[in-house]
């Protein structure tokens, strides 16, 4: 994956081996390598950030600042419960009962796609298991 900084002053190339390589576009000169400490399954860029989907046990999403090249946040899946169906009230007599709500924990498969919202406030991740998650970057 190749990502441009908002001001076009940097290019980042991201590979599966857990490294981000930063480059200077006008000269093509290599600037810096940042080791994120794990296998990367996909990456996306926003105005000033890079999001990396990690292929680790908890399927973390690492956020890297494009300018400083430093990790600024790690988003992790926090299960809401043990995956059991939530109790729902019974329907009125003669009506179909409501469908039980199942709370989702972490992605079961590797995250294969990641995207920032246009305003950079949210990230969406999609995984091999068919689950789409939205992440709030503000809180």
mmCIF file with all atom_site columns, C-alpha atoms in Angstrom, residues 1-5 10-15 19-23 25 42-46 49-52 66:
data_model
loop_
_atom_site.group_PDB
_atom_site.id
_atom_site.type_symbol
_atom_site.label_atom_id
_atom_site.label_alt_id
_atom_site.label_comp_id
_atom_site.label_asym_id
_atom_site.label_entity_id
_atom_site.label_seq_id
_atom_site.pdbx_PDB_ins_code
_atom_site.Cartn_x
_atom_site.Cartn_y
_atom_site.Cartn_z
_atom_site.occupancy
_atom_site.B_iso_or_equiv
_atom_site.pdbx_formal_charge
_atom_site.auth_seq_id
_atom_site.auth_comp_id
_atom_site.auth_asym_id
_atom_site.auth_atom_id
_atom_site.pdbx_PDB_model_num
ATOM 1  C CA . UNK A 1 1  ? 0.000  0.000  0.000  1.00 0.00 ? 1  UNK A CA 1
ATOM 2  C CA . UNK A 1 2  ? 1.264  3.479  -0.870 1.00 0.00 ? 2  UNK A CA 1
ATOM 3  C CA . UNK A 1 3  ? -0.091 6.528  0.990  1.00 0.00 ? 3  UNK A CA 1
ATOM 4  C CA . UNK A 1 4  ? 0.462  10.276 0.459  1.00 0.00 ? 4  UNK A CA 1
ATOM 5  C CA . UNK A 1 5  ? 0.522  12.857 3.254  1.00 0.00 ? 5  UNK A CA 1
ATOM 6  C CA . UNK A 1 10 ? 5.772  12.491 2.299  1.00 0.00 ? 10 UNK A CA 1
ATOM 7  C CA . UNK A 1 11 ? 4.946  9.107  0.862  1.00 0.00 ? 11 UNK A CA 1
ATOM 8  C CA . UNK A 1 12 ? 4.578  6.043  3.066  1.00 0.00 ? 12 UNK A CA 1
ATOM 9  C CA . UNK A 1 13 ? 4.863  2.530  1.707  1.00 0.00 ? 13 UNK A CA 1
ATOM 10 C CA . UNK A 1 14 ? 3.378  -0.174 3.896  1.00 0.00 ? 14 UNK A CA 1
ATOM 11 C CA . UNK A 1 15 ? 4.018  -3.890 3.578  1.00 0.00 ? 15 UNK A CA 1
ATOM 12 C CA . UNK A 1 19 ? 7.341  -1.809 8.536  1.00 0.00 ? 19 UNK A CA 1
ATOM 13 C CA . UNK A 1 20 ? 6.360  1.586  7.142  1.00 0.00 ? 20 UNK A CA 1
ATOM 14 C CA . UNK A 1 21 ? 8.915  3.226  4.853  1.00 0.00 ? 21 UNK A CA 1
ATOM 15 C CA . UNK A 1 22 ? 8.768  7.019  4.462  1.00 0.00 ? 22 UNK A CA 1
ATOM 16 C CA . UNK A 1 23 ? 9.964  8.732  1.280  1.00 0.00 ? 23 UNK A CA 1
ATOM 17 C CA . UNK A 1 25 ? 8.453  12.602 -3.244 1.00 0.00 ? 25 UNK A CA 1
ATOM 18 C CA . UNK A 1 42 ? -3.989 -3.608 5.311  1.00 0.00 ? 42 UNK A CA 1
ATOM 19 C CA . UNK A 1 43 ? -3.497 0.152  5.646  1.00 0.00 ? 43 UNK A CA 1
ATOM 20 C CA . UNK A 1 44 ? -5.271 3.430  4.894  1.00 0.00 ? 44 UNK A CA 1
ATOM 21 C CA . UNK A 1 45 ? -4.365 7.099  5.054  1.00 0.00 ? 45 UNK A CA 1
ATOM 22 C CA . UNK A 1 46 ? -6.218 10.222 6.086  1.00 0.00 ? 46 UNK A CA 1
ATOM 23 C CA . UNK A 1 49 ? -2.692 9.816  9.917  1.00 0.00 ? 49 UNK A CA 1
ATOM 24 C CA . UNK A 1 50 ? -2.030 6.267  8.815  1.00 0.00 ? 50 UNK A CA 1
ATOM 25 C CA . UNK A 1 51 ? -4.219 3.418  10.080 1.00 0.00 ? 51 UNK A CA 1
ATOM 26 C CA . UNK A 1 52 ? -2.736 -0.071 10.124 1.00 0.00 ? 52 UNK A CA 1
ATOM 27 C CA . UNK A 1 66 ? 2.268  11.034 9.259  1.00 0.00 ? 66 UNK A CA 1
#
